[in-house]
Tab-separated table of C-alpha atoms in Angstrom:
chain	number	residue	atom	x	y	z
A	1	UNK	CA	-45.845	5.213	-13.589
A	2	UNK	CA	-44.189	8.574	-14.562
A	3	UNK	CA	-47.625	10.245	-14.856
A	4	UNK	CA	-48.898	9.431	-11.542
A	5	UNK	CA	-45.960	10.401	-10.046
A	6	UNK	CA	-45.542	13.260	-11.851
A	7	UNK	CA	-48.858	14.498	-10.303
A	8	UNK	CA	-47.608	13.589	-6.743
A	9	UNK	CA	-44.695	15.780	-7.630
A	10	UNK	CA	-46.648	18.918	-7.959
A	11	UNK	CA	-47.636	18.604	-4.107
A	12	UNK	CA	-43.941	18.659	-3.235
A	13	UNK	CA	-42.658	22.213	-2.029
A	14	UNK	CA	-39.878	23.782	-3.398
A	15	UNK	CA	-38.680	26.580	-1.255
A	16	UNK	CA	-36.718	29.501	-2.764
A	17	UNK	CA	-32.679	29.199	-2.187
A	18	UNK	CA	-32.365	32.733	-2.442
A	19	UNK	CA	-30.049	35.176	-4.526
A	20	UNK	CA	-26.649	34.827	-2.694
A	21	UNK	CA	-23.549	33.216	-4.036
A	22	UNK	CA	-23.411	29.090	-5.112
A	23	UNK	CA	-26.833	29.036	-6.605
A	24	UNK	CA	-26.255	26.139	-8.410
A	25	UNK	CA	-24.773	24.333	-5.321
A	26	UNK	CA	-27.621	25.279	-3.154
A	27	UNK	CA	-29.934	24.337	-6.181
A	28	UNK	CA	-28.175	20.777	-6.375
A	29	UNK	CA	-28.317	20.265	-2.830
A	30	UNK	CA	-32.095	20.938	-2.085
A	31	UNK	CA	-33.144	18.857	-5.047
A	32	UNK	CA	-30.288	15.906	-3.499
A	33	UNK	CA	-31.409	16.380	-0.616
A	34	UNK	CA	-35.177	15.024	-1.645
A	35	UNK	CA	-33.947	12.545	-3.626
A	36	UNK	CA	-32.014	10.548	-1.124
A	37	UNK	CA	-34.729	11.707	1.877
A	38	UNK	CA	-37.236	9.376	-1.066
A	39	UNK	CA	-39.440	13.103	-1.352
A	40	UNK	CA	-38.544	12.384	-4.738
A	41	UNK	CA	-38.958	8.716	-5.810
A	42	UNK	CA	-36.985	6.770	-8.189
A	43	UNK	CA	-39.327	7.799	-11.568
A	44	UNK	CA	-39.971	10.604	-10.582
A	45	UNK	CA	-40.758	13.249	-12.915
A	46	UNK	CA	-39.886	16.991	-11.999
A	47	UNK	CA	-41.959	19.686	-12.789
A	48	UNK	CA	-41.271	21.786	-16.088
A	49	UNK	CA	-38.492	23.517	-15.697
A	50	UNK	CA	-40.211	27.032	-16.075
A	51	UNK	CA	-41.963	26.320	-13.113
A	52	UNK	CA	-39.168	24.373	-10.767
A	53	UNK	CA	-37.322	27.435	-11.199
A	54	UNK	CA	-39.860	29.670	-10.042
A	55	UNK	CA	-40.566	27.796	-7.279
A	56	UNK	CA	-36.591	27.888	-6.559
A	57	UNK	CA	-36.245	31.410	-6.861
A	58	UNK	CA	-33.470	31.155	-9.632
A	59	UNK	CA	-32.857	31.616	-13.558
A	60	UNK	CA	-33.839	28.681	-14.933
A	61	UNK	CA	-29.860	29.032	-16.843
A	62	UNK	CA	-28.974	28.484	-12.770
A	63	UNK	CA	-31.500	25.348	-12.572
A	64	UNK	CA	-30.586	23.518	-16.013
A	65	UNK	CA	-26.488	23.890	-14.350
A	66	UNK	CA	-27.771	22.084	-11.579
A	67	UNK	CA	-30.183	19.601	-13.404
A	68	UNK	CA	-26.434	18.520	-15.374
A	69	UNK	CA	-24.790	18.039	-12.091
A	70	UNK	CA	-27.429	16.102	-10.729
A	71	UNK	CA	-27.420	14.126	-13.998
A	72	UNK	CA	-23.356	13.518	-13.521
A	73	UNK	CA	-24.253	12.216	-10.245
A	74	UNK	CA	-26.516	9.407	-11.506
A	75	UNK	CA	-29.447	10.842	-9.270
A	76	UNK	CA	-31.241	12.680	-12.341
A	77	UNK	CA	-31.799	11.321	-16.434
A	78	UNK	CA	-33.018	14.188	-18.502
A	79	UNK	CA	-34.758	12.591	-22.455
A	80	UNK	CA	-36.265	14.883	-25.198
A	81	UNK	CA	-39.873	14.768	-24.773
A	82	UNK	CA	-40.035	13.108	-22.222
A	83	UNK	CA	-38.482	15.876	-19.374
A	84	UNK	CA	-36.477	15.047	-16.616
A	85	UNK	CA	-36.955	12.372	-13.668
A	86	UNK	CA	-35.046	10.203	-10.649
A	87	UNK	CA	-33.248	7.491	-11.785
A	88	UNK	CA	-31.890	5.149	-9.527
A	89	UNK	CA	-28.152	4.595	-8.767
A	90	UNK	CA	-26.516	1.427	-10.239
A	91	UNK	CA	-23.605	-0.394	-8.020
A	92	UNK	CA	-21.006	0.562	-10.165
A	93	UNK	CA	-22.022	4.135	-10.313
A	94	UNK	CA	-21.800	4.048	-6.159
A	95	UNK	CA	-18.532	2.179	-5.949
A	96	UNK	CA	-16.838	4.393	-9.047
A	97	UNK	CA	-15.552	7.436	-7.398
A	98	UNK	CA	-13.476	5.306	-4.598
A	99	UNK	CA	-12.637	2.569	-6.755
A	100	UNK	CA	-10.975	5.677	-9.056
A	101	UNK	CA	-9.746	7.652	-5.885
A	102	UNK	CA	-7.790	4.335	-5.271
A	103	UNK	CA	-6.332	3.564	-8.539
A	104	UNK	CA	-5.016	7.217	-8.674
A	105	UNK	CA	-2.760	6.682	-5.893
A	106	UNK	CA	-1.235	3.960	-8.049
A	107	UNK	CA	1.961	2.863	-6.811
A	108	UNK	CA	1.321	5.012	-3.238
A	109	UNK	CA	-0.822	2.126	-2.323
A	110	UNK	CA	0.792	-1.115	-1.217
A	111	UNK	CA	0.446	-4.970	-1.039
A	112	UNK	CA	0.118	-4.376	2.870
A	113	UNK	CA	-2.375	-1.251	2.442
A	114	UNK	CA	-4.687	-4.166	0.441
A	115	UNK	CA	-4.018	-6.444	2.943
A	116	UNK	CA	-5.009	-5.141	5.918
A	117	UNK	CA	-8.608	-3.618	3.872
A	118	UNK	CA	-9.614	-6.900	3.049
A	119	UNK	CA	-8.894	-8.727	6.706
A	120	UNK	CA	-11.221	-5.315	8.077
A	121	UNK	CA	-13.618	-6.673	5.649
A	122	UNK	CA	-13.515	-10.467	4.497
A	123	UNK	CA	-12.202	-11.372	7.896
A	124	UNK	CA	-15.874	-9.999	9.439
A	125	UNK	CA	-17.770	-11.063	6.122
A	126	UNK	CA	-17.338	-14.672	6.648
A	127	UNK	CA	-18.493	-14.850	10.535
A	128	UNK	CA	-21.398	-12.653	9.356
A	129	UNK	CA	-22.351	-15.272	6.805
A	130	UNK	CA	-21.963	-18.269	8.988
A	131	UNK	CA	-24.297	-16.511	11.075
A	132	UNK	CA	-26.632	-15.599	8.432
A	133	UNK	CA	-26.100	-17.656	5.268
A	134	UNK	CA	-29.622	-18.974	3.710
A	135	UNK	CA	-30.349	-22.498	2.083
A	136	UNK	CA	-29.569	-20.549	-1.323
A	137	UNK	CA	-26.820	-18.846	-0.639
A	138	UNK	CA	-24.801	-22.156	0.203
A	139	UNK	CA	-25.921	-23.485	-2.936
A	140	UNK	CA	-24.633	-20.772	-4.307
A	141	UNK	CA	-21.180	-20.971	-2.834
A	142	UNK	CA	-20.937	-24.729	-3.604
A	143	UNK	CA	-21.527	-23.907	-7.369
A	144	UNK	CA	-18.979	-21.635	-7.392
A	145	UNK	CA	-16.550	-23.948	-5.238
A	146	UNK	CA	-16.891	-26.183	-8.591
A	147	UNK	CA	-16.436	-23.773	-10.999
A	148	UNK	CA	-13.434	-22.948	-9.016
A	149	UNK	CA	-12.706	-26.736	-9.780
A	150	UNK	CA	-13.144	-27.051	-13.014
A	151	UNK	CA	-10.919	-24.196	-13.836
A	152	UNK	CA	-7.968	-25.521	-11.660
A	153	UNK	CA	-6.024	-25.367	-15.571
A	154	UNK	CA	-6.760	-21.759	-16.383
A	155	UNK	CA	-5.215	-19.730	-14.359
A	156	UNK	CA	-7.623	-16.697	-15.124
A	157	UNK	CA	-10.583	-18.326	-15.062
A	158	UNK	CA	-9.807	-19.919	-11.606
A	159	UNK	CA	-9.154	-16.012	-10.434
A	160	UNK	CA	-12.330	-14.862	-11.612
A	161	UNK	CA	-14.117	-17.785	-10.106
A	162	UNK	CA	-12.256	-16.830	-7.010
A	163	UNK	CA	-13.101	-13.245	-7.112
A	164	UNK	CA	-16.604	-14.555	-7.275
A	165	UNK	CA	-16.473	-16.543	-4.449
A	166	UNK	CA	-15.188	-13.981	-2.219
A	167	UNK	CA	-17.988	-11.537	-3.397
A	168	UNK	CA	-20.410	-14.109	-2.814
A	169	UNK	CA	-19.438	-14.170	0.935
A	170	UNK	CA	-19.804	-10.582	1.406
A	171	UNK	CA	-23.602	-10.694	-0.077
A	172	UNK	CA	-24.058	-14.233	2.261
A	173	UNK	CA	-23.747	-11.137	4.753
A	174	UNK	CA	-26.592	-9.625	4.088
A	175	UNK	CA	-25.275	-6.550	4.341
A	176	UNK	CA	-25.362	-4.755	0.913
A	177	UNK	CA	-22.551	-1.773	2.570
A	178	UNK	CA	-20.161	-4.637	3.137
A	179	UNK	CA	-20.448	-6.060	-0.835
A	180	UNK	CA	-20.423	-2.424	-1.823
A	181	UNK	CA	-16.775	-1.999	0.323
A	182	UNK	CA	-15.233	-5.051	-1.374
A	183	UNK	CA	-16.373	-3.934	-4.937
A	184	UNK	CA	-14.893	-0.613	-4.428
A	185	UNK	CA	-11.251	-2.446	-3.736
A	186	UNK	CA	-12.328	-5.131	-6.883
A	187	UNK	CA	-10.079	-3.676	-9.809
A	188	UNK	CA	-7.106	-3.956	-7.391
A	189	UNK	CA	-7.723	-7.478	-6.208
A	190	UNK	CA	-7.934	-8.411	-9.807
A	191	UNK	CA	-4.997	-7.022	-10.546
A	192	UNK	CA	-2.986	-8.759	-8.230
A	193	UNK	CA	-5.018	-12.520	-8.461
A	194	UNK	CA	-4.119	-11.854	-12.256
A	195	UNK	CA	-0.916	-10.675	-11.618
A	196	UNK	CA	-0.439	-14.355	-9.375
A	197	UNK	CA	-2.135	-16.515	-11.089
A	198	UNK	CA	0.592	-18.665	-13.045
A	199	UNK	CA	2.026	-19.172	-9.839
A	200	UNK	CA	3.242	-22.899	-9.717
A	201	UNK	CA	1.277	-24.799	-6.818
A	202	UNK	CA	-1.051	-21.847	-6.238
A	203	UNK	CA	-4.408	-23.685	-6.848
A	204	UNK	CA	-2.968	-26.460	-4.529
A	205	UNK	CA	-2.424	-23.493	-1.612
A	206	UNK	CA	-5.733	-21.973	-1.395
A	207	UNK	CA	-8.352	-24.578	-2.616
A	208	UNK	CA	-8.651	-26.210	0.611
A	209	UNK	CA	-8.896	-23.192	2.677
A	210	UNK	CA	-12.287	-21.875	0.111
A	211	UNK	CA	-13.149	-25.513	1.007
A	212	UNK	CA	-12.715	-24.946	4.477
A	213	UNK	CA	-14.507	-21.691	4.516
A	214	UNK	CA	-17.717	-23.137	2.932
A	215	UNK	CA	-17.392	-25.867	5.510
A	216	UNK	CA	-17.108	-23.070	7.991
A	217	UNK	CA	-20.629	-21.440	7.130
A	218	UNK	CA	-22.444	-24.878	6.986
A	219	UNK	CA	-21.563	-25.351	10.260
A	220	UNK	CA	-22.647	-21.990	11.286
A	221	UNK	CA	-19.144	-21.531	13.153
A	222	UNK	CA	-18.612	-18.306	12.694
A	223	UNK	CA	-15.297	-18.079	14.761
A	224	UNK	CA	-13.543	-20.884	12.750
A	225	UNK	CA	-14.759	-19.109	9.840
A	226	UNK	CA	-12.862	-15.730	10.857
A	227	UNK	CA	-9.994	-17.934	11.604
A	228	UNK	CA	-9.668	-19.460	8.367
A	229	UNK	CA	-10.449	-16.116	6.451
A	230	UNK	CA	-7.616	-15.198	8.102
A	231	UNK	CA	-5.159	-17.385	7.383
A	232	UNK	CA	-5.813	-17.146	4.230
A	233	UNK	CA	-5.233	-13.625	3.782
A	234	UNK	CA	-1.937	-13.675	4.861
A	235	UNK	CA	-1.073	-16.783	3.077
A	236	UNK	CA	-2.397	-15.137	-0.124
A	237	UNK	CA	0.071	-11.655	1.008
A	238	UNK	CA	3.107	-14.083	1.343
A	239	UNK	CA	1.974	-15.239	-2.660
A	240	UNK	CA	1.638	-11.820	-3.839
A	241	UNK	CA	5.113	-10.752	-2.234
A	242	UNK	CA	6.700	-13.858	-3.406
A	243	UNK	CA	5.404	-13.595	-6.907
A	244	UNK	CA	6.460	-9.520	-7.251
A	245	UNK	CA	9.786	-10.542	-5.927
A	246	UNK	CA	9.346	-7.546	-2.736
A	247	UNK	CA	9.328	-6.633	0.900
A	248	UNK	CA	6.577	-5.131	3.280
A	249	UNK	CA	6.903	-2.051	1.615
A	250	UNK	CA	6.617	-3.046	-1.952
A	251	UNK	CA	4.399	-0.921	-3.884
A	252	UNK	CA	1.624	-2.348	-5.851
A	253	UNK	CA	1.264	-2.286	-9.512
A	254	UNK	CA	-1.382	-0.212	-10.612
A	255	UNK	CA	-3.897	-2.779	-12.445
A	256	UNK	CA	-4.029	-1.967	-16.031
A	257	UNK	CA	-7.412	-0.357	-17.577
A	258	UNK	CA	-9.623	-2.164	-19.995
């Protein structure tokens, strides 16, 4: 595959960027620029450097600089004898930079700040998948719904299998921007089902609204669905508030790294 498109890559046209300042930035950003425009495909393989620089107009010490930022990106993988080509973004590579922006603000972001980003997001996730939920996609829900079940007596287990469920929902969407918004908030909604999860009746409190919810989509009624969502977002905040022993303005516990 790399050989056929490396021979579609010598058709592409690489302008010169000139000999002002930020070579390396206007370097990075013509080559970015055809990668996400699809100029360059995924397996892609560029020309030899030599001969990408000339067509750039730069050193080729200018082009390798910008050949490592585009490689610290995720948009380019560079192997001994092989040469350099597109690679394709992974989800966690897309979702990293906010997910860190978050967790640096640590304790500057707060139960209610979390709060009011998931009801923007769940809230709207679960009337998009009533309306849009497939055959498999139930089945998929009910599975987890079981799992949720079975692990009523481990308190982790039954928040993993409840992150799961709540992911599920956002790809029932459709959508892949709205799953890709909820995973960049995921290390801080771990924290804080982790951080709740030996809470005495808590399985008992938000079982039948996940119930509910999945009853919600098989129905297709989409404005029930919403309702419930909501509900139980806000009786999950008065849990997490509860639990931390805080007011509205409690500030959240930074979830710990692996």
């Amino acid at each position: 595959m790399i050989n056929s498109q490396s021979k579609r890559t010598q058709k592409l046209r690489f302008g010169a960027v000139g000999n002002k300042s930020a070579l390396v930035d206007r370097v990075v950003e013509k080559i970015q620029e055809q990668i996400l425009s699809e100029r360059l495909a995924v397996g892609t393989k560029l020309p030899p450097e030599r001969e990408l620089a000339e067509r750039l107009g730069v050193s080729r010490t200018v082009l390798r600089e910008a050949v490592r930022v585009l490689a610290a990106k995720g948009l380019l993988e560079t192997c001994h004898g092989v040469g350099t080509t597109v690679r394709a973004l992974t989800r966690e590579e897309m979702v990293a930079p906010l997910n860190l922006f978050l967790r640096s603000w640590g304790r500057d972001v707060s139960l209610n700040h979390l709060h009011q980003v998931r009801s923007l997001l769940e809230v709207e996730n679960i009337g998009l998948a009533a309306e849009q939920a497939s055959e498999e996609d139930i089945q998929d829900l009910h599975r987890i719904l079981e799992e949720m079940e079975a692990a009523k007596a481990s308190p982790l287990l039954f928040a993993a299998k409840d992150s799961d469920f709540h992911r599920r929902l956002a790809q029932t969407t459709h959508n892949p921007l709205l799953t890709l918004l909820l995973d960049s908030i995921h290390d801080l909604l771990v924290g804080i089902r982790e951080l709740v999860a030996e809470e005495s009746g808590l399985v008992e409190r938000v079982m039948p609204a996940h119930l509910e919810m999945l009853e919600c989509i098989e129905k297709r009624d989409a404005k029930r669905a919403r309702q419930v969502m909501r509900a139980h977002l806000l009786a999950a905040l008065d849990v997490q508030k509860h639990v931390i022993h805080s007011g509205t303005d409690l500030q959240m516990v930074e979830p710990e790294l692996d």
